[in-house]
Short mmCIF file of N, CA and C in Angstrom, two decimals:
data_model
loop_
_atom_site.label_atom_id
_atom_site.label_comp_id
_atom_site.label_asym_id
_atom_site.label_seq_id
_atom_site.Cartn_x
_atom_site.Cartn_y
_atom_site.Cartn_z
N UNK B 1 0.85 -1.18 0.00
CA UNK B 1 0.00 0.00 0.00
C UNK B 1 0.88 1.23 0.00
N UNK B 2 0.90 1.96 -0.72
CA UNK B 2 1.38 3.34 -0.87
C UNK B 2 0.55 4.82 -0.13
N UNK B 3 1.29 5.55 0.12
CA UNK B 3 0.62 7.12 0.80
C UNK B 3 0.78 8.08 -0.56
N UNK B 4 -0.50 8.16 -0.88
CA UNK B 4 -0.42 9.56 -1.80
C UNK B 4 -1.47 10.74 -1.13
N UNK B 5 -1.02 11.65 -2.00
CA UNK B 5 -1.23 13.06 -1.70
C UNK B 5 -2.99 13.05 -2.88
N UNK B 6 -4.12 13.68 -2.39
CA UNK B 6 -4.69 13.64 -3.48
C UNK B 6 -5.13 15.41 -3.51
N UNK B 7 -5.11 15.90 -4.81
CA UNK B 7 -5.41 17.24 -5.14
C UNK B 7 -7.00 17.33 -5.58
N UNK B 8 -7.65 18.34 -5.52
CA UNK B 8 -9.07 18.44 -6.09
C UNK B 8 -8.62 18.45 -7.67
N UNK B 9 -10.11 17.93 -8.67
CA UNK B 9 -10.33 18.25 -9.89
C UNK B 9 -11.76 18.82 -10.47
N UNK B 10 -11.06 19.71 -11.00
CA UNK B 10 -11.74 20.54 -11.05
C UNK B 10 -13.31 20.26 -11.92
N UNK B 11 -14.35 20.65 -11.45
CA UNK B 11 -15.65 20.27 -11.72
C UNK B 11 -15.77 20.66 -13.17
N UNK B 12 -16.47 19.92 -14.10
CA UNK B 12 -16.26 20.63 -15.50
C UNK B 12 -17.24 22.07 -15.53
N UNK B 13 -18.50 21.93 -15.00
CA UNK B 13 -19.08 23.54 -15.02
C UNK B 13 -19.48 23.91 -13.41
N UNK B 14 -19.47 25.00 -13.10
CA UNK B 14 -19.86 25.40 -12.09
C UNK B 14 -20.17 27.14 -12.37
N UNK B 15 -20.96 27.63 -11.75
CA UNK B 15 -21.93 28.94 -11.28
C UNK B 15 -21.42 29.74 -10.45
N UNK B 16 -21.08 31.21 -10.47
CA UNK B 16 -20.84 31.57 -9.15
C UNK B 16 -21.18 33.35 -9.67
N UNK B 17 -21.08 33.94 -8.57
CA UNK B 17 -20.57 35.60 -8.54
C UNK B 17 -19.52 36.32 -8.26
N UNK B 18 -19.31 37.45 -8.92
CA UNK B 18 -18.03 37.98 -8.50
C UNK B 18 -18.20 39.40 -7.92
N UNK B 19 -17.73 40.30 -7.30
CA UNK B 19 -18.08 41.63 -7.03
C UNK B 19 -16.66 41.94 -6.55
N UNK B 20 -16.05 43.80 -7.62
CA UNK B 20 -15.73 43.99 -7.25
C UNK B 20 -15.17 44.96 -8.25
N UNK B 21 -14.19 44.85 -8.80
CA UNK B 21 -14.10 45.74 -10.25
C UNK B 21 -15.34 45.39 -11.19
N UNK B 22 -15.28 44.38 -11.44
CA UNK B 22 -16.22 43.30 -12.29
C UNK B 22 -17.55 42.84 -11.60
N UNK B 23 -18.47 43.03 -10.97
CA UNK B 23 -19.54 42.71 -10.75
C UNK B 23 -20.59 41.77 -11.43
N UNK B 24 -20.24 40.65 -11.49
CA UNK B 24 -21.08 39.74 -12.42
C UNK B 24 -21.14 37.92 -12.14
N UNK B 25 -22.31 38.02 -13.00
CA UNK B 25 -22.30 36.41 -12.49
C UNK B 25 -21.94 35.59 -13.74
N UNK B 26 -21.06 34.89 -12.99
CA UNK B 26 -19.81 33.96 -13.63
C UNK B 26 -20.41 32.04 -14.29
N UNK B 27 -20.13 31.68 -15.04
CA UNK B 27 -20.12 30.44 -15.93
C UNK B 27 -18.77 30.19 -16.03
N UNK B 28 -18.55 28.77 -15.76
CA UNK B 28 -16.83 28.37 -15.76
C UNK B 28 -17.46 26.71 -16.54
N UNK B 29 -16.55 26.18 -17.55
CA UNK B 29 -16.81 25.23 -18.46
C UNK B 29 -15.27 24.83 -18.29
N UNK B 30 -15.07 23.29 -17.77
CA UNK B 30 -13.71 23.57 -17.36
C UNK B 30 -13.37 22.37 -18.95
N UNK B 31 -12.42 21.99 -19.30
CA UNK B 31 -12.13 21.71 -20.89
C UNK B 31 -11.15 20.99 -20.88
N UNK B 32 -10.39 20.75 -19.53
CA UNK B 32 -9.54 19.96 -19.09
C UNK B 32 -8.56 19.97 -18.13
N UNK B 33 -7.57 19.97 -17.62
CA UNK B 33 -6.70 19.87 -16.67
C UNK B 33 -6.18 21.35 -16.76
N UNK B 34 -5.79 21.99 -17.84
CA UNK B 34 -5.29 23.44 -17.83
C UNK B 34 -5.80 24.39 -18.77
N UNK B 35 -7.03 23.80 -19.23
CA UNK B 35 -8.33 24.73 -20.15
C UNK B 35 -9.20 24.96 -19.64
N UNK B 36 -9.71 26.04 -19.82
CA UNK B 36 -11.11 26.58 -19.28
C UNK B 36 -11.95 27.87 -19.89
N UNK B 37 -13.47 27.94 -20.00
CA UNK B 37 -13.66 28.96 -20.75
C UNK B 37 -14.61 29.55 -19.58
N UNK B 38 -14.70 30.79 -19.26
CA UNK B 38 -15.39 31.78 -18.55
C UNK B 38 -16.32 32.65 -18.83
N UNK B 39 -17.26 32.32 -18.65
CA UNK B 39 -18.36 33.48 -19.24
C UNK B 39 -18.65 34.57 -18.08
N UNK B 40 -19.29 35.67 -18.76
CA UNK B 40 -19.74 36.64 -17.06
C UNK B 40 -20.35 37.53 -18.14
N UNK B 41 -21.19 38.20 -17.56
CA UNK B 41 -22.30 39.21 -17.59
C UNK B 41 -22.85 39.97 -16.53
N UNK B 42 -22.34 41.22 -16.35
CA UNK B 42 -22.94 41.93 -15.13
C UNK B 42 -22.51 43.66 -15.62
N UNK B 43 -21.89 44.57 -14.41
CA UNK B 43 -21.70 45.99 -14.39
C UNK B 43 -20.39 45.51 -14.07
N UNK B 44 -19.43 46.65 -15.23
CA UNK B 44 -17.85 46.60 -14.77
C UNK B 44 -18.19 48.39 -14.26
N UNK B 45 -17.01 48.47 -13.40
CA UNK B 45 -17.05 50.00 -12.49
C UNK B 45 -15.78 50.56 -14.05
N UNK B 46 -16.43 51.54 -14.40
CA UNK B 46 -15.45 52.37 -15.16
C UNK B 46 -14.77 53.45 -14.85
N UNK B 47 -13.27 53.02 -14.33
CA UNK B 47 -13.04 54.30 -13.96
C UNK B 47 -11.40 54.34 -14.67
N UNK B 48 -10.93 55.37 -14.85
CA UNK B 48 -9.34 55.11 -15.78
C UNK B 48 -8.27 56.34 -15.15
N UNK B 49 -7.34 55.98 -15.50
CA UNK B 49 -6.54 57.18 -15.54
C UNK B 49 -5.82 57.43 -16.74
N UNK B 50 -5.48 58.69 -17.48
CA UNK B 50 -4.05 58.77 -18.15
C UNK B 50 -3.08 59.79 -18.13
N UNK B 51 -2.31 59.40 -19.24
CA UNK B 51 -1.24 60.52 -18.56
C UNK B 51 -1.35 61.62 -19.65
N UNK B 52 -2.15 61.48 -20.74
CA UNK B 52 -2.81 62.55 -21.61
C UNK B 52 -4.50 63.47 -20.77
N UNK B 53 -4.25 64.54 -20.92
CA UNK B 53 -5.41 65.14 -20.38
C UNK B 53 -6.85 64.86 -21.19
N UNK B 54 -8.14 64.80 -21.00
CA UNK B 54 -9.11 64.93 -21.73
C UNK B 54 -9.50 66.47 -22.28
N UNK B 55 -10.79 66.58 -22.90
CA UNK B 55 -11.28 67.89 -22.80
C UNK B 55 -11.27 68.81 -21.73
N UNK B 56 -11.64 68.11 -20.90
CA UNK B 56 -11.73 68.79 -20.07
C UNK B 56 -10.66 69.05 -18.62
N UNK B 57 -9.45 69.14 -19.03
CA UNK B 57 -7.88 68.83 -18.82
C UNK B 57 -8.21 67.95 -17.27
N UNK B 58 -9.17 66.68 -17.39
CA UNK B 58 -8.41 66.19 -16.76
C UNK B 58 -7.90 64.43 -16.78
N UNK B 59 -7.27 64.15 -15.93
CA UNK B 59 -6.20 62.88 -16.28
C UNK B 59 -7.39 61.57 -15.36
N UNK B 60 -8.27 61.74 -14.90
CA UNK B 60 -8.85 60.65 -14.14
C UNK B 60 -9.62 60.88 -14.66
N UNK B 61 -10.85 59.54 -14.85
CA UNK B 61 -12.60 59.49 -15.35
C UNK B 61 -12.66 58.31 -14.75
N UNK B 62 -14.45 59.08 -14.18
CA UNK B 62 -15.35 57.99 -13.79
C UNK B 62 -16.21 57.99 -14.58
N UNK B 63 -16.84 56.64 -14.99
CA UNK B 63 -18.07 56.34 -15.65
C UNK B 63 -18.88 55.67 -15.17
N UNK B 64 -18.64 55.25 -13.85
CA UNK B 64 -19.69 54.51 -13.28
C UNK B 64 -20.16 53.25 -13.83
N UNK B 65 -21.05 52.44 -13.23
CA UNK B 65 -21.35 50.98 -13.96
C UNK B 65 -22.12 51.15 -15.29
N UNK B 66 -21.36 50.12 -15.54
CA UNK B 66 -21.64 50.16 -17.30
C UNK B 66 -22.13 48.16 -17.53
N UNK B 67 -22.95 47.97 -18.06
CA UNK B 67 -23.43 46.84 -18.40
C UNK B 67 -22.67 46.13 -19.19
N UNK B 68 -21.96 44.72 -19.25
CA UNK B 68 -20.84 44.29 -20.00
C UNK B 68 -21.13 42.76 -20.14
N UNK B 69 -20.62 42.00 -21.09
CA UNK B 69 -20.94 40.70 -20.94
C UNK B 69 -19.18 40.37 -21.58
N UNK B 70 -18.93 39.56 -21.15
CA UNK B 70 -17.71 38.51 -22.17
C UNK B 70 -17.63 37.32 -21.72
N UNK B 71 -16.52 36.57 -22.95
CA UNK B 71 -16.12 35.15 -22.91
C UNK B 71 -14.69 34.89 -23.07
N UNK B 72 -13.85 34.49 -22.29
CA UNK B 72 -12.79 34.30 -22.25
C UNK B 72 -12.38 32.90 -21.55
N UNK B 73 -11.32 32.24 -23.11
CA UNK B 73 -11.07 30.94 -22.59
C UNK B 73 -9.28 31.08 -21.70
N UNK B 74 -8.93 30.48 -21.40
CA UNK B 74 -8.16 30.43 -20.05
C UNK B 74 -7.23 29.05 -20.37
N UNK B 75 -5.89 29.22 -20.34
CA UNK B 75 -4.86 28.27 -19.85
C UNK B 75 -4.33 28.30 -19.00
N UNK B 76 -4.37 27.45 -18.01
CA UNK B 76 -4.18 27.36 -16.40
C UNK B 76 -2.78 26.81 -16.24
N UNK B 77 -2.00 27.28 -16.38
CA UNK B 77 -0.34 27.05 -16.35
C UNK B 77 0.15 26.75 -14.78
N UNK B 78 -0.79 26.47 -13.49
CA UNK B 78 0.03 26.17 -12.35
C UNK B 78 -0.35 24.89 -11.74
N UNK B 79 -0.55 23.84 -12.72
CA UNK B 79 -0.58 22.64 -12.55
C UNK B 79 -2.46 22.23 -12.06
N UNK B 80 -2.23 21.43 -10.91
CA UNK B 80 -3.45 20.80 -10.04
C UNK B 80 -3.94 21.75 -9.33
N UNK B 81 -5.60 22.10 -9.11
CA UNK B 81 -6.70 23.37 -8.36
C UNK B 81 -6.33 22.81 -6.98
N UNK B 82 -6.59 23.85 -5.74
CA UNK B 82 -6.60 23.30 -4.79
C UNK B 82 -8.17 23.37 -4.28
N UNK B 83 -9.15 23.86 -5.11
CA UNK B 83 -10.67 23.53 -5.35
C UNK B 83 -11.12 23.04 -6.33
N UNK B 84 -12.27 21.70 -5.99
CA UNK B 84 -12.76 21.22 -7.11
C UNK B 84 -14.16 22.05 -7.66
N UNK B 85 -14.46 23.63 -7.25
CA UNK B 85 -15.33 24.70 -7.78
C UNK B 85 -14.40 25.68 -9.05
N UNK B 86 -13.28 25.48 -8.64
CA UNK B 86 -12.69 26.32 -9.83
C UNK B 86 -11.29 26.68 -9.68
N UNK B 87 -10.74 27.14 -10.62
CA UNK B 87 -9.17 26.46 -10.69
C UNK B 87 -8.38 27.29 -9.70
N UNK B 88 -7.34 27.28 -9.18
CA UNK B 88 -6.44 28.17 -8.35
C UNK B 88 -5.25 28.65 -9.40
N UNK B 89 -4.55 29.23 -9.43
CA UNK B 89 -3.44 29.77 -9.90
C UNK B 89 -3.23 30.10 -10.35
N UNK B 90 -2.09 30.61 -11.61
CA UNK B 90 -2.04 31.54 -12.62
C UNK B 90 -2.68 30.96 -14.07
N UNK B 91 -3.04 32.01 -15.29
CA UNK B 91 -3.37 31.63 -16.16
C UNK B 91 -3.05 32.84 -16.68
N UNK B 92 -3.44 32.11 -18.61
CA UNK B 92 -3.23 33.64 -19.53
C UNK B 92 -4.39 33.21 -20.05
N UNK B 93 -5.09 34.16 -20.75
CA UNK B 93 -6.03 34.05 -21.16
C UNK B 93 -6.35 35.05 -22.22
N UNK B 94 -7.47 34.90 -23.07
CA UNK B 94 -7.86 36.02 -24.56
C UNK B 94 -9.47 35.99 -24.14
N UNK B 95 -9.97 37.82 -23.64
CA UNK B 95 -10.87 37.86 -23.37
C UNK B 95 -11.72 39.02 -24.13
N UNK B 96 -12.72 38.38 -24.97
CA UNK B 96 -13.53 39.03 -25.64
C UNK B 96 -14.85 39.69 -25.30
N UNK B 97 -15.25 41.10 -25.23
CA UNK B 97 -16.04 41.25 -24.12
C UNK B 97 -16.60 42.32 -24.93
N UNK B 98 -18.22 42.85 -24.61
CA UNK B 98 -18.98 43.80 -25.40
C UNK B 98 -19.85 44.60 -23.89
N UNK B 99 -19.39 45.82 -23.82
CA UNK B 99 -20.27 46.69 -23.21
C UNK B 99 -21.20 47.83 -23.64
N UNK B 100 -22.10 48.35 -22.96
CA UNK B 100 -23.06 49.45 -23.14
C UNK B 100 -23.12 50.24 -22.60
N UNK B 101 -23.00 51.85 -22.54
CA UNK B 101 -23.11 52.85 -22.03
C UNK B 101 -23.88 53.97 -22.64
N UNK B 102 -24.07 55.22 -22.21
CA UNK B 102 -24.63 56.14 -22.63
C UNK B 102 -23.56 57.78 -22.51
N UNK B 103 -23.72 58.25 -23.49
CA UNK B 103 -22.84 59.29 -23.20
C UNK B 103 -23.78 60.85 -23.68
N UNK B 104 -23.72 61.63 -23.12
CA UNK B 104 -24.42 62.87 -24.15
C UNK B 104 -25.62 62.52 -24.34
N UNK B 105 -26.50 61.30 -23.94
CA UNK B 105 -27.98 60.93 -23.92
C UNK B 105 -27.68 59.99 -25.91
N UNK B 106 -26.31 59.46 -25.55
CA UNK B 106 -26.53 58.70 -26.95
C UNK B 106 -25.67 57.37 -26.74
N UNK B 107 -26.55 56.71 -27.85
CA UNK B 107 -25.69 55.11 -26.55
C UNK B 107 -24.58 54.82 -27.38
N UNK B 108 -23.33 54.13 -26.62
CA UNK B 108 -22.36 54.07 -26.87
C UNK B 108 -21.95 52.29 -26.99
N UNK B 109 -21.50 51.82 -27.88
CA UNK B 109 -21.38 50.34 -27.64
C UNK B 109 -19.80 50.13 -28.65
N UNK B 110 -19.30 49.07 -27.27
CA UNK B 110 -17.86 48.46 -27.62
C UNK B 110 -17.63 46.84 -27.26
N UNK B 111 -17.36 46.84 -28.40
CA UNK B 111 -16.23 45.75 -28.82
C UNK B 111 -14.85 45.75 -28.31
N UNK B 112 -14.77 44.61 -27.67
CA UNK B 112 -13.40 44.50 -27.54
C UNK B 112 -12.44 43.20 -27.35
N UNK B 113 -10.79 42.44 -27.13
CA UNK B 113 -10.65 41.92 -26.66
C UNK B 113 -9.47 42.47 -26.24
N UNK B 114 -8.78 41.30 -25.20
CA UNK B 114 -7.61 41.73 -24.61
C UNK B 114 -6.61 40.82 -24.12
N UNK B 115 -6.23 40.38 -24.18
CA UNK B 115 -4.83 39.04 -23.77
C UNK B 115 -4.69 39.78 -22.28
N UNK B 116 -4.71 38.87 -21.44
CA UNK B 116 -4.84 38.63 -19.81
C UNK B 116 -3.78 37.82 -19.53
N UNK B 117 -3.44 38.33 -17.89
CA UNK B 117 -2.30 37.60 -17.22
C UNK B 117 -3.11 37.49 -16.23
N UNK B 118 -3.17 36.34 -15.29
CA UNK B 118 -4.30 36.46 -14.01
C UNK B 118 -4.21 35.70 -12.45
N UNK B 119 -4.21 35.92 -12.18
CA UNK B 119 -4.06 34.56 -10.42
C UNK B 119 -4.99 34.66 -10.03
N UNK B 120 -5.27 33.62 -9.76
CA UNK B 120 -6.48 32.93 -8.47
C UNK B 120 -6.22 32.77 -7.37
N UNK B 121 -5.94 33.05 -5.71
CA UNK B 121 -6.03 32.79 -4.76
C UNK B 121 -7.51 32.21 -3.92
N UNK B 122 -7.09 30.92 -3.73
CA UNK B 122 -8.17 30.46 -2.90
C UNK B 122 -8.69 30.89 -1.52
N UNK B 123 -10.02 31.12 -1.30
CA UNK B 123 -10.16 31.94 0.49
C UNK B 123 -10.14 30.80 0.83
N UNK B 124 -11.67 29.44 0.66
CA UNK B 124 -12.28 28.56 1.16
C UNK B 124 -12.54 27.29 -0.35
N UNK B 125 -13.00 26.46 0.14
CA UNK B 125 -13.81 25.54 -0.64
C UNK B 125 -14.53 26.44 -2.07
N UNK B 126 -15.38 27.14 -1.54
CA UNK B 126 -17.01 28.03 -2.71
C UNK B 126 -15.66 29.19 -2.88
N UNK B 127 -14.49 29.97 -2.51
CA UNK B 127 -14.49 31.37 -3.00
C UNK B 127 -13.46 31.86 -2.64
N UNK B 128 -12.49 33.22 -3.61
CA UNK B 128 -11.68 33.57 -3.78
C UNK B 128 -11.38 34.67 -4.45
N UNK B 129 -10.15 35.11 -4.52
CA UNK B 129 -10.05 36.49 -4.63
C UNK B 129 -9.64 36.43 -5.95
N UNK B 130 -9.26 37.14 -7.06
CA UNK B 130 -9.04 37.21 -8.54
C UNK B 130 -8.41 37.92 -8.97
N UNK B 131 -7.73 38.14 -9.39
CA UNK B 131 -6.49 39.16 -9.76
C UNK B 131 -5.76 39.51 -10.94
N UNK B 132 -6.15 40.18 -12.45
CA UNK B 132 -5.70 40.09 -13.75
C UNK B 132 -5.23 41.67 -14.03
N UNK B 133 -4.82 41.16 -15.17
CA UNK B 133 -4.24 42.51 -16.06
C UNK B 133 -4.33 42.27 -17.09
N UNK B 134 -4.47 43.03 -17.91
CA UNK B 134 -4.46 43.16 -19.72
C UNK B 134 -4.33 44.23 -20.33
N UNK B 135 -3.79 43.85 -21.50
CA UNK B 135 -3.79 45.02 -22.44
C UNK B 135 -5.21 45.05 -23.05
N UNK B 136 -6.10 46.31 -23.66
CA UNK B 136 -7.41 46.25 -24.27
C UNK B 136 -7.48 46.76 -25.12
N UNK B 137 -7.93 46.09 -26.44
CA UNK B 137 -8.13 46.40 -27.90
C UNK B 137 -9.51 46.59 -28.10
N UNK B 138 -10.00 47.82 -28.12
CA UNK B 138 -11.55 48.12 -28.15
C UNK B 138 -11.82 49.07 -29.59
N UNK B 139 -13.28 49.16 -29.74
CA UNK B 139 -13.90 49.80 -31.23
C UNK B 139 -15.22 50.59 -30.72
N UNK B 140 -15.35 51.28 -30.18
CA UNK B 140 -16.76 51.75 -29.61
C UNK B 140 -17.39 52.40 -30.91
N UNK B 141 -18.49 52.53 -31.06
CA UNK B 141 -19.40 52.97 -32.14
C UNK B 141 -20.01 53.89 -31.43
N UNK B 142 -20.15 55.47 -31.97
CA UNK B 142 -20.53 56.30 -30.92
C UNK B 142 -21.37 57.10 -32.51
N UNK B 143 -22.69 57.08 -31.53
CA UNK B 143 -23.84 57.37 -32.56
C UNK B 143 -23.87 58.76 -32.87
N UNK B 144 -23.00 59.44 -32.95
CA UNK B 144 -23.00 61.36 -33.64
C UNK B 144 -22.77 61.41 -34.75
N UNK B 145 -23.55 62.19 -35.74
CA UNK B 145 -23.60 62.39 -36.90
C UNK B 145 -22.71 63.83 -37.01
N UNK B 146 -21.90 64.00 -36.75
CA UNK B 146 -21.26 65.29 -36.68
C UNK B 146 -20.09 64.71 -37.87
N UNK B 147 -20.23 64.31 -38.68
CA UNK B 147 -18.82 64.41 -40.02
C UNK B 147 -17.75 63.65 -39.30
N UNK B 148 -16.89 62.84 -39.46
CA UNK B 148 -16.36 62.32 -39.21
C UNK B 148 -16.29 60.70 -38.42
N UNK B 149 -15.17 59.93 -38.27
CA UNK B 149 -15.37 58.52 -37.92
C UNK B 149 -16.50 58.58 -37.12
N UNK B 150 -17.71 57.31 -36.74
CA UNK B 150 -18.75 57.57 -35.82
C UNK B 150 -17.75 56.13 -34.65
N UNK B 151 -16.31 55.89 -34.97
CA UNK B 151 -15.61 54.61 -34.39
C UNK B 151 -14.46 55.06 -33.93
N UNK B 152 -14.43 54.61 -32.37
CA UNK B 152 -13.54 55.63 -31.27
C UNK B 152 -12.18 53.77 -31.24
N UNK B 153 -11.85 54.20 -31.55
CA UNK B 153 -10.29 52.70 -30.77
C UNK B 153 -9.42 53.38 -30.32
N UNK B 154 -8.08 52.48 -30.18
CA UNK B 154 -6.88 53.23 -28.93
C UNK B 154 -6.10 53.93 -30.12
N UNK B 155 -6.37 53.82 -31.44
CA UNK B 155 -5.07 54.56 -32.11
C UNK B 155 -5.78 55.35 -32.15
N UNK B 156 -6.73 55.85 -32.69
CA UNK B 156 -7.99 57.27 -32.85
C UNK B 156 -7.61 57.88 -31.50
N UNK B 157 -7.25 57.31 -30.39
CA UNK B 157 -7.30 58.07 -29.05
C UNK B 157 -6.36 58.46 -28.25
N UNK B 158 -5.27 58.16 -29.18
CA UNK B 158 -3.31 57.49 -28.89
C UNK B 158 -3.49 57.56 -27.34
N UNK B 159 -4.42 56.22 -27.12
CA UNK B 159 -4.01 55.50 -25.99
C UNK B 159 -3.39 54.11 -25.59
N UNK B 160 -2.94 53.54 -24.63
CA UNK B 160 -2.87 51.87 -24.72
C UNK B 160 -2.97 51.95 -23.05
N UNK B 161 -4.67 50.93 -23.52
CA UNK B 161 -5.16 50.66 -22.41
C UNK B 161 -5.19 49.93 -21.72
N UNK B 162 -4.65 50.19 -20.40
CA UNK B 162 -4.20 48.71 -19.62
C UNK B 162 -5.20 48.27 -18.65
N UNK B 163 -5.86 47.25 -18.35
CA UNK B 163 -7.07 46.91 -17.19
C UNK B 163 -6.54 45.78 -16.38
N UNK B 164 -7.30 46.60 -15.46
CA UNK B 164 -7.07 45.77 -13.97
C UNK B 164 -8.18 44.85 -14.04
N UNK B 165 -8.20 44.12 -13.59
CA UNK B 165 -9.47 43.33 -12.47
C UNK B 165 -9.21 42.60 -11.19
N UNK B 166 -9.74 43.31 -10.08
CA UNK B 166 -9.52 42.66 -8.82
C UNK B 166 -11.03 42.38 -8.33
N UNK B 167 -11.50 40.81 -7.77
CA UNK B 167 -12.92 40.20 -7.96
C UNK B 167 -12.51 39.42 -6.38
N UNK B 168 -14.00 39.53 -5.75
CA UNK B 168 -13.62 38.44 -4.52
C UNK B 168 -14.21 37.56 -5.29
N UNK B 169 -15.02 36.53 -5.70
CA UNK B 169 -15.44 35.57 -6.20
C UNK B 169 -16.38 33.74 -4.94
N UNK B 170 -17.40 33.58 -5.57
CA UNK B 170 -18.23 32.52 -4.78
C UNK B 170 -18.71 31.50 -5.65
N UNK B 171 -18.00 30.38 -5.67
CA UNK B 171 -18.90 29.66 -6.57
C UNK B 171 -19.77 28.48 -6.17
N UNK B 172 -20.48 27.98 -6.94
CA UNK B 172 -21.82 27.05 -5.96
C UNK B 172 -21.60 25.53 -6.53
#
């Protein structure tokens, strides 16, 4: 008889919520030992900084919650979960995501994706804290008929936009 060590595996789908940059409820489809695809739909908090001024010279914006949905699949590069609700550790991931806002009383809608770097820290069994970065490649369509592009991206805006996401996370 031998002593082994046994690790959780990870459930192929499971349900949960997240709140926190990202406010939304989460779909996890797990695809194998270090694949996984993530769905979510909820309010991301919009808020940015840069080091170019706006119109209105200034370098911070809030936009408040904005309605967002995406899908991003996930390679889990730190081996075995230490929950069988959802994976622990680092991953990279390509996350494609579409939000809605209103600006000037005219609605504003973007396209986007973004290549992610991310960690998972486990609290408990159900939930954990979340932790990413990315670069973001977006196309917003902004409904003004005023002559010119009605399509806002980062070269139109000579920006390069970097996003956080920090999420406590619960899954069921």
């Amino acid at each position: 008889a031998g002593v082994g060590t046994a690790t959780a595996q990870v459930r192929q789908r499971s349900l949960g919520i997240e709140l926190g940059s990202h406010n939304a409820a989460v779909y996890d489809l797990t695809l194998g030992r270090h694949f996984s695809v993530t769905a979510k739909a909820g309010l991301v908090l919009e808020a940015g900084f840069s080091g170019k001024k706006d119109a209105n010279g200034k370098r911070f914006s809030f936009g408040g919650l904005t309605p967002f949905a995406s899908l991003e699949p996930r390679w889990h590069f730190s081996g075995e979960s230490a929950s069988d609700l959802y994976h622990t550790g680092g991953y990279l991931g390509v996350r494609l995501n579409g939000a809605w806002d209103r600006a000037y009383d005219r609605p504003l809608y973007t396209l986007g994706f973004s290549p992610r770097f991310g960690w998972v820290f486990g609290v408990n069994e159900n939930s954990y804290i979340g932790l990413s970065a990315g670069l973001e490649f977006f196309r917003t369509k902004m409904s003004y008929n005023e002559g010119g592009s009605p399509w806002r991206t980062p070269r139109t805006e000579g920006v390069i936009p970097v996003s956080l996401e920090m999420t406590y996370g619960i899954r069921f």
